[in-house]
Tab-separated table of C-alpha atoms in Angstrom:
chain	number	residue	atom	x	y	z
X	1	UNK	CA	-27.281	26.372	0.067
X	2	UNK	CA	-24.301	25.163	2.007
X	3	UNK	CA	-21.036	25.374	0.521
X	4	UNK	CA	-18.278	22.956	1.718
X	5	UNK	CA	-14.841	23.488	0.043
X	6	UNK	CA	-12.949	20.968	1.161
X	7	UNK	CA	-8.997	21.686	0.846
X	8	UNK	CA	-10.526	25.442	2.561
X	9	UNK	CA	-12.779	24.932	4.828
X	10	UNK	CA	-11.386	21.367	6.171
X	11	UNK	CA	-8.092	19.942	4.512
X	12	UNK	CA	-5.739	19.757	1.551
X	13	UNK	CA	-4.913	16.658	2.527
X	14	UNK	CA	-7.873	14.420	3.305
X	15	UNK	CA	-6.986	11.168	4.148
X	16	UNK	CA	-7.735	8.329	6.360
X	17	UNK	CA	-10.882	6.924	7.528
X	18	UNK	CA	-10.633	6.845	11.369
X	19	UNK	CA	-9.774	9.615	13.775
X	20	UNK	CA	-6.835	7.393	14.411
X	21	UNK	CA	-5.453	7.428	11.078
X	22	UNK	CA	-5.077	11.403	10.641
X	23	UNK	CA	-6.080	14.736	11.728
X	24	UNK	CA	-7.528	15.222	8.372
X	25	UNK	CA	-9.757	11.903	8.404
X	26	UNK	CA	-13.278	11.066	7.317
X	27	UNK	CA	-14.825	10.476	10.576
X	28	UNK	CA	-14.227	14.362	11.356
X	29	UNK	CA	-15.072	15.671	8.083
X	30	UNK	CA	-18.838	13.961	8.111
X	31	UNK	CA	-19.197	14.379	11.858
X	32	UNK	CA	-18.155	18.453	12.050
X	33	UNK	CA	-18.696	19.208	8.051
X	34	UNK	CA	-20.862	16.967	6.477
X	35	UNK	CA	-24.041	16.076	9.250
X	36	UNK	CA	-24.111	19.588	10.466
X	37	UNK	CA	-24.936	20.414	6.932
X	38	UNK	CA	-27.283	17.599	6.112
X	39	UNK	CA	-29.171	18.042	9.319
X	40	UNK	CA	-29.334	22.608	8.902
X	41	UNK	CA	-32.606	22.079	7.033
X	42	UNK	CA	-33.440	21.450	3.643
X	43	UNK	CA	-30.657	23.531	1.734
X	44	UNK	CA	-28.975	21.883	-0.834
X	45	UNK	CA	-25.453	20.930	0.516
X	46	UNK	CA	-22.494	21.837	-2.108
X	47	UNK	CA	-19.313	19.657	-1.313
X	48	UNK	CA	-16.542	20.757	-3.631
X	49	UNK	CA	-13.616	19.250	-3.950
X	50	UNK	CA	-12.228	21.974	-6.031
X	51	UNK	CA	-8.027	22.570	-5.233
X	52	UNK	CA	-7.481	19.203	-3.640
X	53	UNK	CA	-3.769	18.258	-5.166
X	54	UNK	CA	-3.399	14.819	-3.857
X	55	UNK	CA	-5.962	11.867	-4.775
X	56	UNK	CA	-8.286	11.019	-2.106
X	57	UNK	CA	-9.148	7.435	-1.061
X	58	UNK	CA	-12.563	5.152	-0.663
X	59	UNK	CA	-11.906	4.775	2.225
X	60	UNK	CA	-12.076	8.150	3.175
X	61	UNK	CA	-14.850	8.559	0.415
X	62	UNK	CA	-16.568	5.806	2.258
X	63	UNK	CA	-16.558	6.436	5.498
X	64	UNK	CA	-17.786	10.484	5.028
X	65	UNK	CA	-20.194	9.680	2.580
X	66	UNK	CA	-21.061	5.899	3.216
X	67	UNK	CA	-20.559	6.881	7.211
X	68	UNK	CA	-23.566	9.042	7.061
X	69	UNK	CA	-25.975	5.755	6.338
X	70	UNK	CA	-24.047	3.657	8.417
X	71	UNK	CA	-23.201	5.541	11.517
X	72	UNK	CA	-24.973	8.856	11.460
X	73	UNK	CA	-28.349	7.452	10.425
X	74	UNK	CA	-29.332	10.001	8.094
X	75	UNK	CA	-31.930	8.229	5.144
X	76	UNK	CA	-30.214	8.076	1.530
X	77	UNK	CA	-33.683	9.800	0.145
X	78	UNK	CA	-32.530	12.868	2.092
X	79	UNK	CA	-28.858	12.703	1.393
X	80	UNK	CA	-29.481	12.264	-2.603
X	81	UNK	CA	-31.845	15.160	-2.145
X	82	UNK	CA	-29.378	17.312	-0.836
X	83	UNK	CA	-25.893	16.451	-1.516
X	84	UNK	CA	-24.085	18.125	-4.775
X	85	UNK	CA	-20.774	17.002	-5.336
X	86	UNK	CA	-18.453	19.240	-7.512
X	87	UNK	CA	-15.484	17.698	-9.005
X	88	UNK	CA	-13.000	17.494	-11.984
X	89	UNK	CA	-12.568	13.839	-11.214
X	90	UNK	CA	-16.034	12.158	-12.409
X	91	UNK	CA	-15.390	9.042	-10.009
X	92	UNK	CA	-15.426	10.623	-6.871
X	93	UNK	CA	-19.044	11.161	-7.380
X	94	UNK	CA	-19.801	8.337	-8.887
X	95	UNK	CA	-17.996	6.435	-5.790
X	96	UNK	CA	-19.670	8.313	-3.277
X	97	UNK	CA	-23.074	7.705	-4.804
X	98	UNK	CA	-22.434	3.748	-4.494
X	99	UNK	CA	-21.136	3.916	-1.146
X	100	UNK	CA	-24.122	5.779	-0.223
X	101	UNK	CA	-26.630	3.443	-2.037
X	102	UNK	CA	-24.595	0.542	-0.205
X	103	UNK	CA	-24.634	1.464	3.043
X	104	UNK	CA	-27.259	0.119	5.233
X	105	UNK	CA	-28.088	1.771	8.972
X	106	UNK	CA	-25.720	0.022	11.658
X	107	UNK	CA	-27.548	-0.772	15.094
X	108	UNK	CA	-26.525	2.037	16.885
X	109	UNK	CA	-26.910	4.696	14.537
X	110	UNK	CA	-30.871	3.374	14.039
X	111	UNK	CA	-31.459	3.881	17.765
X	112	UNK	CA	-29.815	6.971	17.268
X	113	UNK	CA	-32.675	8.220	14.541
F	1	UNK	CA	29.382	-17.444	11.844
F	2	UNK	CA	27.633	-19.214	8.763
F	3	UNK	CA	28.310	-17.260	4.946
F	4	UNK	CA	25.542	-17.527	3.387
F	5	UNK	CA	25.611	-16.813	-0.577
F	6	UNK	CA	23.042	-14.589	-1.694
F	7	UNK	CA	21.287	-16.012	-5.060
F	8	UNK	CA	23.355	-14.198	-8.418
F	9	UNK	CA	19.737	-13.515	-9.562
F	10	UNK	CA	17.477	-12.430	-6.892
F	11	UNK	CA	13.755	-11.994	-8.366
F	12	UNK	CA	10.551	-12.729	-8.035
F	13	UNK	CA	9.516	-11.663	-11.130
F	14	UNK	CA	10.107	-14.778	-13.488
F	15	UNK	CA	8.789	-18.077	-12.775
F	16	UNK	CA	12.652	-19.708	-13.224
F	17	UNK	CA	14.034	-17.027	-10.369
F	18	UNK	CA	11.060	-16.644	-8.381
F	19	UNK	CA	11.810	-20.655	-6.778
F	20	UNK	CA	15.478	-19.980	-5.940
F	21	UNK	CA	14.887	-15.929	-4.503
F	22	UNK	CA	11.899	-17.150	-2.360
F	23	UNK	CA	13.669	-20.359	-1.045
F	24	UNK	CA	16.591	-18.750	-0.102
F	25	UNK	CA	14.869	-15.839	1.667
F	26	UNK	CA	12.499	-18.218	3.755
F	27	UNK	CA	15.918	-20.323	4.605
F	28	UNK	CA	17.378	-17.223	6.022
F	29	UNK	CA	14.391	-15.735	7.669
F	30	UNK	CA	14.361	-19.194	9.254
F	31	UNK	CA	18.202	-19.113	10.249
F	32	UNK	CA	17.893	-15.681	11.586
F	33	UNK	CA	14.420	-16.591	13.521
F	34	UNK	CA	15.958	-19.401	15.110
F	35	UNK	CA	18.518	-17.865	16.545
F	36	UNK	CA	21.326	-20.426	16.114
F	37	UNK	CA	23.992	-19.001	14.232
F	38	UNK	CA	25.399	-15.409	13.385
F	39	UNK	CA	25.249	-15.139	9.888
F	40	UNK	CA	27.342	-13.491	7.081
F	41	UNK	CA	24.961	-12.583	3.800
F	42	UNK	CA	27.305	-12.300	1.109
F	43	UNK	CA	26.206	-10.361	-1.733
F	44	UNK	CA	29.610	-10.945	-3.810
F	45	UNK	CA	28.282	-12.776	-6.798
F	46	UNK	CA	24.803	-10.992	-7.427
F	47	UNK	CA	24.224	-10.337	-10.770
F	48	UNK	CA	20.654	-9.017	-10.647
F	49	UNK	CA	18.605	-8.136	-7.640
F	50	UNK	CA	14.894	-7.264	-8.927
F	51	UNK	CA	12.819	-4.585	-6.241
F	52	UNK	CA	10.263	-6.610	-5.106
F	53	UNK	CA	12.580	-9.367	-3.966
F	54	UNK	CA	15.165	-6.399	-2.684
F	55	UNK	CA	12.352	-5.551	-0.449
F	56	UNK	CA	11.270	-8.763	0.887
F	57	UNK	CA	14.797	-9.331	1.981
F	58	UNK	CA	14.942	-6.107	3.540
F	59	UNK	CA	11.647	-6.638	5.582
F	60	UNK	CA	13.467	-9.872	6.231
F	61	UNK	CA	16.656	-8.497	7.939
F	62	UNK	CA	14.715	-5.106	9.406
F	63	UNK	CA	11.833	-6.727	10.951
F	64	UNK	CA	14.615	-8.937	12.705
F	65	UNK	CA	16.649	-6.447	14.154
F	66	UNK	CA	13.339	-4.933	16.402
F	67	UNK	CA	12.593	-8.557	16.668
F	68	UNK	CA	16.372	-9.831	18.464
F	69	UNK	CA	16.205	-6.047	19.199
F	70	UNK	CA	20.394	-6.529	18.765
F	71	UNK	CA	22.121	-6.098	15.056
F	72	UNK	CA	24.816	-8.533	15.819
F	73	UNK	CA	23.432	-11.666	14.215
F	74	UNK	CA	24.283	-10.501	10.437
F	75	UNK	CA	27.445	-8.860	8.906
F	76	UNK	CA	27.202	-8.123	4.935
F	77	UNK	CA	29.991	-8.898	2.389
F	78	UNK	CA	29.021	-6.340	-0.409
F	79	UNK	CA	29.972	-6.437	-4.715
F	80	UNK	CA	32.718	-4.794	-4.851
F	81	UNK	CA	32.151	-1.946	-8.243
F	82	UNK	CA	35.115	-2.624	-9.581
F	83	UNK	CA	34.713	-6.364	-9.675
F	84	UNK	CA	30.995	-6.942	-9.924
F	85	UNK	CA	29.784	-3.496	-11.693
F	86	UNK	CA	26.243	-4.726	-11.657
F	87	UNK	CA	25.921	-5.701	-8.590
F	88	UNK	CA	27.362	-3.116	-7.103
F	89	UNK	CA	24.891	-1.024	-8.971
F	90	UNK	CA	22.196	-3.402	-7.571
F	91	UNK	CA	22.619	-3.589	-4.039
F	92	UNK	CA	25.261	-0.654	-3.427
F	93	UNK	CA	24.054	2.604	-5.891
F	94	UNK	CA	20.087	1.678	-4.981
F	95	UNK	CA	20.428	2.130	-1.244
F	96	UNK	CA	19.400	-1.352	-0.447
F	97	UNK	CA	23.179	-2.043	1.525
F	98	UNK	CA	21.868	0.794	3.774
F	99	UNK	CA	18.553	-0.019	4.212
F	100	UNK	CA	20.167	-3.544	5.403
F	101	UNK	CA	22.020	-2.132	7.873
F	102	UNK	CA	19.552	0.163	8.944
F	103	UNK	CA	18.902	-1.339	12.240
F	104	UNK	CA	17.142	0.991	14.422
F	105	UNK	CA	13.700	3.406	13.975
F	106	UNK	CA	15.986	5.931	13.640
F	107	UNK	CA	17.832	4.893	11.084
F	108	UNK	CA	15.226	4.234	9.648
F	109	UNK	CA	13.678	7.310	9.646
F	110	UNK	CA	16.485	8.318	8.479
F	111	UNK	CA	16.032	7.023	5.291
F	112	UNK	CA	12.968	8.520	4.934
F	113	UNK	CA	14.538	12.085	5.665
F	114	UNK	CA	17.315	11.338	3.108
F	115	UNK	CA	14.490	10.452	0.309
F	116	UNK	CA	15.935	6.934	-0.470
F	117	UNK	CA	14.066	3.975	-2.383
F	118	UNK	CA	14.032	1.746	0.086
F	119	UNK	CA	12.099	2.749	3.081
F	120	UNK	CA	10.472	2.126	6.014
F	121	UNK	CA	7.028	3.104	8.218
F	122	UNK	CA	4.449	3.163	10.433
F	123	UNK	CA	2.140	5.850	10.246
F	124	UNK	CA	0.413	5.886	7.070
F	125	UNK	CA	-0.915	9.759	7.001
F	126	UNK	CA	2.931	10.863	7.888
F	127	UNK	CA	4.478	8.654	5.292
F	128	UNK	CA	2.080	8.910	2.313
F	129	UNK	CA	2.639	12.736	2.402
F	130	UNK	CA	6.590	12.122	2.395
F	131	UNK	CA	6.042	9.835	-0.206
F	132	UNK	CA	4.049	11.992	-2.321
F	133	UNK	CA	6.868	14.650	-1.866
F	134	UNK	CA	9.238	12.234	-3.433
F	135	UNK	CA	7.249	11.251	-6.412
F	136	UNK	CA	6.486	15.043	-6.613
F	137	UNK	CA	10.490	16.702	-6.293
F	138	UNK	CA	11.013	13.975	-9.087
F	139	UNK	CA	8.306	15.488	-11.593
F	140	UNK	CA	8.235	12.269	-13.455
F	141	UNK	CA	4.115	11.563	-13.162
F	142	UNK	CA	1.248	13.752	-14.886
F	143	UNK	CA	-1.214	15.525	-12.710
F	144	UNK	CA	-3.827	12.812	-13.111
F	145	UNK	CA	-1.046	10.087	-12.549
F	146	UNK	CA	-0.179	11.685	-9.711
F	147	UNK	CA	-4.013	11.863	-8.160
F	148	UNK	CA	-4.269	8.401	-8.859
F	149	UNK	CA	-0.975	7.385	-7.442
F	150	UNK	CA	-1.513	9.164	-4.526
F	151	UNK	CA	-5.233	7.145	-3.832
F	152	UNK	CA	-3.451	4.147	-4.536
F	153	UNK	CA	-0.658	4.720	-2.118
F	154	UNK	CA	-2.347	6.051	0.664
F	155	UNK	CA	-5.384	2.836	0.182
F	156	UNK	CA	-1.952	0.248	0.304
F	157	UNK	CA	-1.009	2.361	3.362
F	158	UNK	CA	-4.000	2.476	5.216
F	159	UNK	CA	-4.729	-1.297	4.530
F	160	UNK	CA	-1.342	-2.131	6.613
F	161	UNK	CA	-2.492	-0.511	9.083
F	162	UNK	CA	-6.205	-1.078	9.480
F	163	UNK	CA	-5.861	-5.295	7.744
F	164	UNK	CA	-2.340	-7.055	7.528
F	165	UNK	CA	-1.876	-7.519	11.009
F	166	UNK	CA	-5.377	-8.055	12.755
F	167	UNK	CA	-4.922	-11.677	14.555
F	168	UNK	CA	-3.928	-12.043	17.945
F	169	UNK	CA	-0.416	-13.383	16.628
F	170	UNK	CA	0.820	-11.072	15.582
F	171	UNK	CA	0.688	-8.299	18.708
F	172	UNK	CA	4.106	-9.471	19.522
F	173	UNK	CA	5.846	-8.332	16.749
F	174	UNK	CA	3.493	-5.403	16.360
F	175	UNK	CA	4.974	-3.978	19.735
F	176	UNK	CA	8.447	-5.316	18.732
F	177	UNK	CA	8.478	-3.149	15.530
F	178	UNK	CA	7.040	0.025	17.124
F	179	UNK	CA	3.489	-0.741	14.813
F	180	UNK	CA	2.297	-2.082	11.961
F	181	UNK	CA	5.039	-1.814	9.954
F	182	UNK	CA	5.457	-2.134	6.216
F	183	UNK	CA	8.914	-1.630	3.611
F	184	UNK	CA	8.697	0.264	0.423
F	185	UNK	CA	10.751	0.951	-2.811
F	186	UNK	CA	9.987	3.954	-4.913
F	187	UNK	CA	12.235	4.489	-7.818
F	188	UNK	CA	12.449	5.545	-11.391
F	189	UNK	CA	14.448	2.685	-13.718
F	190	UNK	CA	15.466	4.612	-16.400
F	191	UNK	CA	16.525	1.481	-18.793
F	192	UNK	CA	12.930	0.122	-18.917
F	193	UNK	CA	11.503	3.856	-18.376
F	194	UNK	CA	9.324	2.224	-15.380
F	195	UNK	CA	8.470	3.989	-12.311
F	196	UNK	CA	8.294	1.173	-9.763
F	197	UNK	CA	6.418	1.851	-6.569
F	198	UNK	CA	5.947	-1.320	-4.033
F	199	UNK	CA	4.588	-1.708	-0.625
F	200	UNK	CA	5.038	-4.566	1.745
F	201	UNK	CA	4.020	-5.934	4.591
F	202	UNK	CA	5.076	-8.912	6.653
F	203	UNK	CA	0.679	-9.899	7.699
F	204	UNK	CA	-1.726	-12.076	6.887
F	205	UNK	CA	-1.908	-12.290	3.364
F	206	UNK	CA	-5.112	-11.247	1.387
F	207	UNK	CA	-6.125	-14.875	1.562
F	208	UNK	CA	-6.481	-14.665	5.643
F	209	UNK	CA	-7.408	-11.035	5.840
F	210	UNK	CA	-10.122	-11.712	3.181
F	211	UNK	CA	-11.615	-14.943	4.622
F	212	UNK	CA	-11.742	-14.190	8.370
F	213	UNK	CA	-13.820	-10.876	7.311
F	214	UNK	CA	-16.629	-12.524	6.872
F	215	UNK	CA	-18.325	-15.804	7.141
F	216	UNK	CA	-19.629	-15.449	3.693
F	217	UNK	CA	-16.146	-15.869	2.613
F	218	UNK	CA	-14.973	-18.579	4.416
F	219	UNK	CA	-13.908	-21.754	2.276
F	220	UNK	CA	-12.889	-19.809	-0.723
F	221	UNK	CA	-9.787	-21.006	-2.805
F	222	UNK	CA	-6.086	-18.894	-2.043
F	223	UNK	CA	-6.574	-17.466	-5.956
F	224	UNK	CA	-10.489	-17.438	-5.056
F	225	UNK	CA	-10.347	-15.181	-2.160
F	226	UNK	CA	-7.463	-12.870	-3.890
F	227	UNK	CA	-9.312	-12.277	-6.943
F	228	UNK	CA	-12.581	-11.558	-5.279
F	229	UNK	CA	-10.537	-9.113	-2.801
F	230	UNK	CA	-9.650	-7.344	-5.545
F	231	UNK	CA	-12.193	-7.163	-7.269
F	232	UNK	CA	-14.627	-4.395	-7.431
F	233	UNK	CA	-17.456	-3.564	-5.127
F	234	UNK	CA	-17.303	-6.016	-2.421
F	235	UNK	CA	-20.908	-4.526	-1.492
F	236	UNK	CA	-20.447	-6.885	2.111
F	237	UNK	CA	-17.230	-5.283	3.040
F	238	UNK	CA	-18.375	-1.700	2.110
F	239	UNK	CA	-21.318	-1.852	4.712
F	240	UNK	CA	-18.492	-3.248	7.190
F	241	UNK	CA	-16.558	-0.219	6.571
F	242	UNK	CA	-13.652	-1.351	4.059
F	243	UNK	CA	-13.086	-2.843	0.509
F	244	UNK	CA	-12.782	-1.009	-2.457
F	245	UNK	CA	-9.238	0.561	-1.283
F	246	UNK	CA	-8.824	-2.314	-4.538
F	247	UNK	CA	-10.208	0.169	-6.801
F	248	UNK	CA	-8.184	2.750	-5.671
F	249	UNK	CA	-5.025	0.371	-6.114
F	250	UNK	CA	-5.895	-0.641	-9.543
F	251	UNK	CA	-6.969	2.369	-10.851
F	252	UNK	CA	-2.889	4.128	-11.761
F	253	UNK	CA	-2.822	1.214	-14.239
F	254	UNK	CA	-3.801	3.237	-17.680
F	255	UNK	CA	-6.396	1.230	-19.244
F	256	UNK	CA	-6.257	0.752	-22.583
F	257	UNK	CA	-3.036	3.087	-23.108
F	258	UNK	CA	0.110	1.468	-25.601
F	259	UNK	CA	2.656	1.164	-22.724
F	260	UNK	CA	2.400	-1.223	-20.409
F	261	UNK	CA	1.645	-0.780	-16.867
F	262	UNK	CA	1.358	-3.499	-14.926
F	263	UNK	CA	-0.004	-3.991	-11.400
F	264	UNK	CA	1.406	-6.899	-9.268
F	265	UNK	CA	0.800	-8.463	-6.207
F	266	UNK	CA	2.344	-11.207	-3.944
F	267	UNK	CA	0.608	-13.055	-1.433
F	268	UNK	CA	0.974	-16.592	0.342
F	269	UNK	CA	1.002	-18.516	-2.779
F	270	UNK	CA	-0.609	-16.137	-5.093
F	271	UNK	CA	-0.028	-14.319	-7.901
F	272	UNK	CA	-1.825	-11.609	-9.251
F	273	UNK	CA	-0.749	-9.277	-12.090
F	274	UNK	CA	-3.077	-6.705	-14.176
F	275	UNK	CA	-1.844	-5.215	-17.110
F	276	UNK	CA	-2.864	-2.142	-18.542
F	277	UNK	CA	-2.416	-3.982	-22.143
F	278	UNK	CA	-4.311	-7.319	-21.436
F	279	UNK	CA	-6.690	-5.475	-18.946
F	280	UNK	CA	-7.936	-8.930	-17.448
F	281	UNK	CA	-6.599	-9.494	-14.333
F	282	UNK	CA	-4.915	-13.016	-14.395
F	283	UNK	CA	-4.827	-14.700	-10.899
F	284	UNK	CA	-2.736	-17.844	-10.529
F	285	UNK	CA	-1.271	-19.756	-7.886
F	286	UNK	CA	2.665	-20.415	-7.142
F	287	UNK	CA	4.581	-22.921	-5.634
F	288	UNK	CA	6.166	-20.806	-3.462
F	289	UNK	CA	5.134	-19.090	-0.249
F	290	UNK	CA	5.435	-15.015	0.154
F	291	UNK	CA	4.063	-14.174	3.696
F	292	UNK	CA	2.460	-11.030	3.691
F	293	UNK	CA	1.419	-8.954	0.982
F	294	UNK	CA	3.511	-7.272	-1.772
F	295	UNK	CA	1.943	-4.745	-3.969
F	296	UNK	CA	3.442	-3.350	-7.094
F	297	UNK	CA	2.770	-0.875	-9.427
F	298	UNK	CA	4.889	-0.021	-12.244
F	299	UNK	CA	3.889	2.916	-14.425
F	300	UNK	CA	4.928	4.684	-17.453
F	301	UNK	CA	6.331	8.463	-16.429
F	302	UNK	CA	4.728	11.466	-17.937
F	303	UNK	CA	2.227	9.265	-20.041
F	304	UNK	CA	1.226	10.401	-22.966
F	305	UNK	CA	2.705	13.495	-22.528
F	306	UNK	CA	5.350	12.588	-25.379
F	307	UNK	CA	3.488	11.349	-28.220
């Protein structure tokens, strides 16, 4: 199992959805936290969100979670398989599961796969 | 120099203000745009100046200073305290006289560094985090309040910056004002027991942002295209990588709870207020025009927390 504690092993402060918008955005979270993870084999994949004090946002829910479908290429089957989602706030799972089961595989990330 | 008289009631809020406020600010964003006359604003007889109007007229007069990139085309006439107590306590006591005159970034910034209602930004990650330090020194939300707040803030935020201002037009007066700007009020009103928290930004408009997104879009109404914008799960603009930051917005407004929180937003010639009472968003169009986008939230402190 992989463990990722977000406000320790990545940020406090999540927020944004591009590079652009912050240090602490979702592009680097699914690119260096959450793919690395997903793609280590078939361990279940823990992401906790545990000691976060600030709300976080769709869109950065979105783009990390959504982002993996869209840009990464990685199937849903295998991210539903894998991805546990701890947290005291009930809709930041259920968000993440409909951004995941509304994302669809962009162009590049196909040829990617 | 031309005086112009500011309204004595300057709101948006109530259908009998809302023509007189609006008019008045397009006239002088006109006057100042064209460049014809210096102009004295003269804030003598206000009796009433509601926030959401207070900070369309600041995004009025700031967005003109980086625009004429001088401040000598407007001098202020303030009410004096001892002769117009309430409007004094209006435009003096809130801050808004020096967010008027606040005519550089710097001073600007500098608003932000004193913790003031009315301020000014850029860069969304920088100023939701000062923001959040405001709303937190004051204590006045609940943990969960807060969260939600927070989302809410940082989704208006990050839709300035990512939406309001995408058209070619506007990459004038994106370089002029050092980004894509927006002007905010946070306060606490402690006669209505309201914390008001509004973000504004001189764009689009929902209606343009929404309908140039995507061709499925195109055609729909002004009250059509707001409603549907903010309206959950916009499953075409979640594969494009944006909207449901509209969740995230609505969600602070306590559904279902006995106070009233209400959730309000201006744009072009819409609208759009959800109540935490009613619950059903109502949508309507206005007469007058309100470039941009103007969200509001006004909450209930500590909810709950009393009974």
């Amino acid at each position: 199992m992989v463990n990722i504690v977000i406000a320790r092993d990545f940020s406090k402060m999540p927020f944004g959805r591009y590079l652009s918008d912050s240090p602490n955005s979702a592009e680097r979270f699914r690119r260096d936290y959450l793919v690395p993870a997903l793609k280590s084999g078939d361990r279940e994949v823990v992401v906790d969100f545990t000691g976060i004090n600030h709300g976080v946002g769709s869109s950065f829910l979105e783009e990390a979670f959504g982002g993996l479908v869209r840009k990464e290429g990685v199937p849903k089957a295998d991210i539903k398989a894998k991805l546990i989602i701890k947290s005291d706030l009930p809709f930041y799972k259920e968000q993440i599961i409909k951004f995941i089961d509304m994302a669809s595989p962009e162009k590049q990330s196909l040829q990617r796969s | 120099m031309t005086t112009l008289k500011v309204p004595k009631r300057l709101c948006i809020y109530t259908d009998a203000d809302r023509r007189a406020t609006l008019n008045f600010l397009s006239f002088l964003d006109n006057a100042i745009s064209s460049g014809r006359v210096d102009i004295i604003l003269d804030f003598t007889d206000v009796e009433y100046a509601g926030a959401a109007a207070s900070v369309r007229l600041f995004a009025v007069i700031s967005r003109a200073y980086f625009v004429k990139k001088n401040s000598n085309f407007i001098r202020f006439i303030w009410p004096k305290k001892n002769q117009n107590p309430a409007g004094h306590r209006y435009i003096v006591a809130t801050g808004l006289s020096v967010a008027l005159t606040a005519n550089t970034s710097a001073k600007l910034d500098q608003l932000c560094e004193e913790k003031r209602f009315f301020q000014s930004a850029v860069e969304p990650f920088i100023h939701w985090a000062n923001t959040l330090n405001v709303l937190d020194d004051k204590a006045l939300l609940t943990f969960d309040q807060y969260l939600l707040v927070s989302s809410a803030l940082s989704e208006a935020m990050l839709n300035v910056s990512h939406h309001a201002y995408e058209h070619p037009s506007f990459s004038s007066v994106i370089n002029d004002m050092e980004g894509k700007r927006w002007w905010q009020c946070c306060w606490y009103n402690s006669e209505i027991n309201k914390i008001v928290c509004i973000i504004y930004d001189l764009g689009l408009g929902i209606h343009d942002s929404f309908t140039s997104a995507s061709p499925l879009f195109r055609g729909y109404d002004n009250t059509t295209s707001v409603s549907t914008a903010l309206t959950l799960g916009q499953s075409r603009f979640v594969n494009a990588g944006r909207g449901n930051g509209s969740e995230d917005i609505k969600r602070p407004i306590g559904s279902g709870c006995a106070d009233s929180e209400t959730l309000l937003v201006f744009t072009g010639n819409v609208k759009y207020s959800y109540n935490s009472v009613h619950e059903v968003p109502k949508c309507e169009l206005i007469t007058e025009y309100m470039p941009g986008t103007l969200i509001e939230w006004s909450l209930v402190p500590r909810r709950g927390e009393d009974g």
